[in-house]
Each structure stands twice: as C-alpha cells, then as structure tokens.
Amino acid sequence: MRIFSTILDTVTQRLMSEPVRHDPAALSRIRRAMIDLMPKDANWEDERLRHRLLVAVDPTSLWFLRVELHQRLGRSVGEEVALESVQALWPLFEDSIEPALLGKRPGRRSNNQRGDTPPGR
C-alpha cells in the first residue's frame, strides 16, 4: 500500500507541476558564449565538451557545464584567465536560472558572496 501511495504522489506532482519554459534566445546566447571560449586547437576532449554544450537542453545544464569549461580553459590558458573567462558568463545566466544557483537568496547580505559570484557583485 505504501508503494502505491508513493507512486500516486509522484504522478500527481508531475501532473500538477507546470512545465518550465526557457527563453530559446537566452539559451542560444549562453551556449554561443561558452563555445566561443573553447580553445581553437580542438582535441577529442574539446569536441566532447563542445557536443555537451550543443545538446544541453536548458540554461541550468549549461550552468553546471561551466565547471568542465573552467577545467579545460585552465589547462590551456592558465587558472586565473580561465576563472575570469568563466565568471564573465555569470550575467548571461541571471534571468535564466534559479536565483539560488547564482548565490542569491532572500535576506542574504550583499557582502556575503559565494566563490562563483563575479567580483564586484
């Protein structure tokens, strides 16, 4: 009986939740900016990352792919430049993903920044 209740709850939640809609233009801008950061000397790892960027279905997926992009850039241009490049993408995500992912929470003080928040914010 407990399993039936759990399944019923899951189905009900999915039916009642509204589908999330993403702005295709914003998704395209973010994707293009991330691909433009990729090194021009492409190897198979770069092509794999480029493919993952191209098939990402929403801005949240691209947000989490920033980590891989940062790691790849760190190997080719150095850690500091890679960090600055990836942080420069931050404004593109502001209206496209949940504020909590950006480190913005209600009641949060402005001087208490997260490490992934660009300097001066």
PDB file of C-alpha atoms in Angstrom:
ATOM      1  CA  MET A   1       0.000   0.000   0.000  1.00  0.00           C
ATOM      2  CA  ARG A   2       2.872   2.357   0.776  1.00  0.00           C
ATOM      3  CA  ILE A   3       4.411   1.834  -2.683  1.00  0.00           C
ATOM      4  CA  PHE A   4       1.077   2.658  -4.340  1.00  0.00           C
ATOM      5  CA  SER A   5       0.850   5.856  -2.292  1.00  0.00           C
ATOM      6  CA  THR A   6       4.373   6.888  -3.285  1.00  0.00           C
ATOM      7  CA  ILE A   7       3.707   6.231  -6.970  1.00  0.00           C
ATOM      8  CA  LEU A   8       0.431   8.143  -6.784  1.00  0.00           C
ATOM      9  CA  ASP A   9       2.156  11.106  -5.116  1.00  0.00           C
ATOM     10  CA  THR A  10       4.847  11.158  -7.801  1.00  0.00           C
ATOM     11  CA  VAL A  11       2.327  11.054 -10.646  1.00  0.00           C
ATOM     12  CA  THR A  12       0.228  13.765  -9.018  1.00  0.00           C
ATOM     13  CA  GLN A  13       3.235  16.064  -8.588  1.00  0.00           C
ATOM     14  CA  ARG A  14       4.224  15.662 -12.224  1.00  0.00           C
ATOM     15  CA  LEU A  15       0.711  16.282 -13.477  1.00  0.00           C
ATOM     16  CA  MET A  16       0.191  19.346 -11.314  1.00  0.00           C
ATOM     17  CA  SER A  17       3.545  20.991 -11.871  1.00  0.00           C
ATOM     18  CA  GLU A  18       3.769  23.486 -14.694  1.00  0.00           C
ATOM     19  CA  PRO A  19       6.317  22.807 -17.420  1.00  0.00           C
ATOM     20  CA  VAL A  20       9.363  25.027 -17.175  1.00  0.00           C
ATOM     21  CA  ARG A  21       9.752  27.261 -20.197  1.00  0.00           C
ATOM     22  CA  HIS A  22      13.128  28.603 -21.240  1.00  0.00           C
ATOM     23  CA  ASP A  23      13.852  31.525 -23.481  1.00  0.00           C
ATOM     24  CA  PRO A  24      15.443  29.963 -26.579  1.00  0.00           C
ATOM     25  CA  ALA A  25      17.279  33.199 -27.404  1.00  0.00           C
ATOM     26  CA  ALA A  26      18.877  33.334 -23.934  1.00  0.00           C
ATOM     27  CA  LEU A  27      19.820  29.658 -24.163  1.00  0.00           C
ATOM     28  CA  SER A  28      21.430  30.297 -27.546  1.00  0.00           C
ATOM     29  CA  ARG A  29      23.360  33.351 -26.257  1.00  0.00           C
ATOM     30  CA  ILE A  30      24.728  31.420 -23.283  1.00  0.00           C
ATOM     31  CA  ARG A  31      25.634  28.416 -25.422  1.00  0.00           C
ATOM     32  CA  ARG A  32      27.398  30.588 -28.035  1.00  0.00           C
ATOM     33  CA  ALA A  33      29.378  32.486 -25.375  1.00  0.00           C
ATOM     34  CA  MET A  34      30.541  29.224 -23.802  1.00  0.00           C
ATOM     35  CA  ILE A  35      31.527  27.670 -27.132  1.00  0.00           C
ATOM     36  CA  ASP A  36      33.392  30.846 -28.098  1.00  0.00           C
ATOM     37  CA  LEU A  37      35.577  30.406 -25.004  1.00  0.00           C
ATOM     38  CA  MET A  38      36.680  26.958 -26.139  1.00  0.00           C
ATOM     39  CA  PRO A  39      40.291  26.721 -27.356  1.00  0.00           C
ATOM     40  CA  LYS A  40      40.699  26.657 -31.134  1.00  0.00           C
ATOM     41  CA  ASP A  41      43.123  23.689 -31.045  1.00  0.00           C
ATOM     42  CA  ALA A  42      40.393  21.097 -30.608  1.00  0.00           C
ATOM     43  CA  ASN A  43      41.175  17.578 -29.464  1.00  0.00           C
ATOM     44  CA  TRP A  44      38.677  14.804 -28.790  1.00  0.00           C
ATOM     45  CA  GLU A  45      38.042  16.032 -25.220  1.00  0.00           C
ATOM     46  CA  ASP A  46      37.258  19.508 -26.540  1.00  0.00           C
ATOM     47  CA  GLU A  47      34.890  18.058 -29.121  1.00  0.00           C
ATOM     48  CA  ARG A  48      33.148  16.042 -26.400  1.00  0.00           C
ATOM     49  CA  LEU A  49      32.680  19.173 -24.283  1.00  0.00           C
ATOM     50  CA  ARG A  50      31.544  21.180 -27.320  1.00  0.00           C
ATOM     51  CA  HIS A  51      28.987  18.462 -28.069  1.00  0.00           C
ATOM     52  CA  ARG A  52      27.716  18.547 -24.469  1.00  0.00           C
ATOM     53  CA  LEU A  53      27.333  22.316 -24.733  1.00  0.00           C
ATOM     54  CA  LEU A  54      25.430  21.971 -28.000  1.00  0.00           C
ATOM     55  CA  VAL A  55      22.973  19.371 -26.705  1.00  0.00           C
ATOM     56  CA  ALA A  56      22.282  20.996 -23.312  1.00  0.00           C
ATOM     57  CA  VAL A  57      18.527  21.441 -23.094  1.00  0.00           C
ATOM     58  CA  ASP A  58      18.309  24.318 -20.636  1.00  0.00           C
ATOM     59  CA  PRO A  59      20.336  27.109 -19.005  1.00  0.00           C
ATOM     60  CA  THR A  60      20.695  25.087 -15.796  1.00  0.00           C
ATOM     61  CA  SER A  61      22.535  22.356 -17.690  1.00  0.00           C
ATOM     62  CA  LEU A  62      24.861  24.959 -19.147  1.00  0.00           C
ATOM     63  CA  TRP A  63      25.384  26.448 -15.686  1.00  0.00           C
ATOM     64  CA  PHE A  64      26.751  23.130 -14.446  1.00  0.00           C
ATOM     65  CA  LEU A  65      28.892  22.666 -17.560  1.00  0.00           C
ATOM     66  CA  ARG A  66      30.802  25.818 -16.562  1.00  0.00           C
ATOM     67  CA  VAL A  67      32.900  23.623 -14.281  1.00  0.00           C
ATOM     68  CA  GLU A  68      34.121  21.474 -17.166  1.00  0.00           C
ATOM     69  CA  LEU A  69      34.706  24.543 -19.304  1.00  0.00           C
ATOM     70  CA  HIS A  70      36.737  26.122 -16.499  1.00  0.00           C
ATOM     71  CA  GLN A  71      38.857  22.983 -16.120  1.00  0.00           C
ATOM     72  CA  ARG A  72      39.523  22.840 -19.852  1.00  0.00           C
ATOM     73  CA  LEU A  73      40.424  26.519 -20.053  1.00  0.00           C
ATOM     74  CA  GLY A  74      42.674  26.169 -17.022  1.00  0.00           C
ATOM     75  CA  ARG A  75      44.816  23.652 -18.900  1.00  0.00           C
ATOM     76  CA  SER A  76      45.220  25.873 -21.959  1.00  0.00           C
ATOM     77  CA  VAL A  77      45.300  29.487 -20.717  1.00  0.00           C
ATOM     78  CA  GLY A  78      46.002  29.193 -17.003  1.00  0.00           C
ATOM     79  CA  GLU A  79      43.849  29.174 -13.910  1.00  0.00           C
ATOM     80  CA  GLU A  80      43.467  32.930 -13.438  1.00  0.00           C
ATOM     81  CA  VAL A  81      42.432  33.672 -17.022  1.00  0.00           C
ATOM     82  CA  ALA A  82      40.112  30.651 -17.025  1.00  0.00           C
ATOM     83  CA  LEU A  83      38.401  31.838 -13.861  1.00  0.00           C
ATOM     84  CA  GLU A  84      37.922  35.357 -15.230  1.00  0.00           C
ATOM     85  CA  SER A  85      36.542  33.999 -18.509  1.00  0.00           C
ATOM     86  CA  VAL A  86      34.031  31.716 -16.842  1.00  0.00           C
ATOM     87  CA  GLN A  87      32.978  34.393 -14.352  1.00  0.00           C
ATOM     88  CA  ALA A  88      32.319  36.739 -17.270  1.00  0.00           C
ATOM     89  CA  LEU A  89      29.489  34.361 -18.274  1.00  0.00           C
ATOM     90  CA  TRP A  90      27.668  34.987 -14.993  1.00  0.00           C
ATOM     91  CA  PRO A  91      25.449  37.894 -16.210  1.00  0.00           C
ATOM     92  CA  LEU A  92      24.112  35.754 -19.061  1.00  0.00           C
ATOM     93  CA  PHE A  93      22.622  33.347 -16.534  1.00  0.00           C
ATOM     94  CA  GLU A  94      20.976  35.951 -14.270  1.00  0.00           C
ATOM     95  CA  ASP A  95      17.490  35.828 -15.767  1.00  0.00           C
ATOM     96  CA  SER A  96      17.693  32.247 -16.990  1.00  0.00           C
ATOM     97  CA  ILE A  97      18.259  30.106 -13.897  1.00  0.00           C
ATOM     98  CA  GLU A  98      17.080  29.972 -10.320  1.00  0.00           C
ATOM     99  CA  PRO A  99      18.496  32.771  -8.168  1.00  0.00           C
ATOM    100  CA  ALA A 100      19.618  30.176  -5.603  1.00  0.00           C
ATOM    101  CA  LEU A 101      22.084  28.733  -8.130  1.00  0.00           C
ATOM    102  CA  LEU A 102      23.566  32.187  -8.533  1.00  0.00           C
ATOM    103  CA  GLY A 103      24.006  32.513  -4.792  1.00  0.00           C
ATOM    104  CA  LYS A 104      21.091  34.919  -4.408  1.00  0.00           C
ATOM    105  CA  ARG A 105      18.812  34.071  -1.534  1.00  0.00           C
ATOM    106  CA  PRO A 106      16.138  36.167   0.141  1.00  0.00           C
ATOM    107  CA  GLY A 107      17.531  38.045   3.119  1.00  0.00           C
ATOM    108  CA  ARG A 108      21.126  37.433   2.131  1.00  0.00           C
ATOM    109  CA  ARG A 109      23.571  40.246   2.808  1.00  0.00           C
ATOM    110  CA  SER A 110      25.379  41.701  -0.170  1.00  0.00           C
ATOM    111  CA  ASN A 111      28.856  41.403   1.388  1.00  0.00           C
ATOM    112  CA  ASN A 112      28.435  37.655   1.893  1.00  0.00           C
ATOM    113  CA  GLN A 113      29.387  36.415  -1.571  1.00  0.00           C
ATOM    114  CA  ARG A 114      29.864  32.914  -2.860  1.00  0.00           C
ATOM    115  CA  GLY A 115      33.020  31.861  -4.622  1.00  0.00           C
ATOM    116  CA  ASP A 116      31.303  31.585  -8.001  1.00  0.00           C
ATOM    117  CA  THR A 117      29.950  35.133  -7.859  1.00  0.00           C
ATOM    118  CA  PRO A 118      31.913  37.570 -10.005  1.00  0.00           C
ATOM    119  CA  PRO A 119      33.983  40.178  -8.191  1.00  0.00           C
ATOM    120  CA  GLY A 120      32.266  43.460  -7.522  1.00  0.00           C
ATOM    121  CA  ARG A 121      28.776  41.998  -7.277  1.00  0.00           C
TER     122      ARG A 121
END
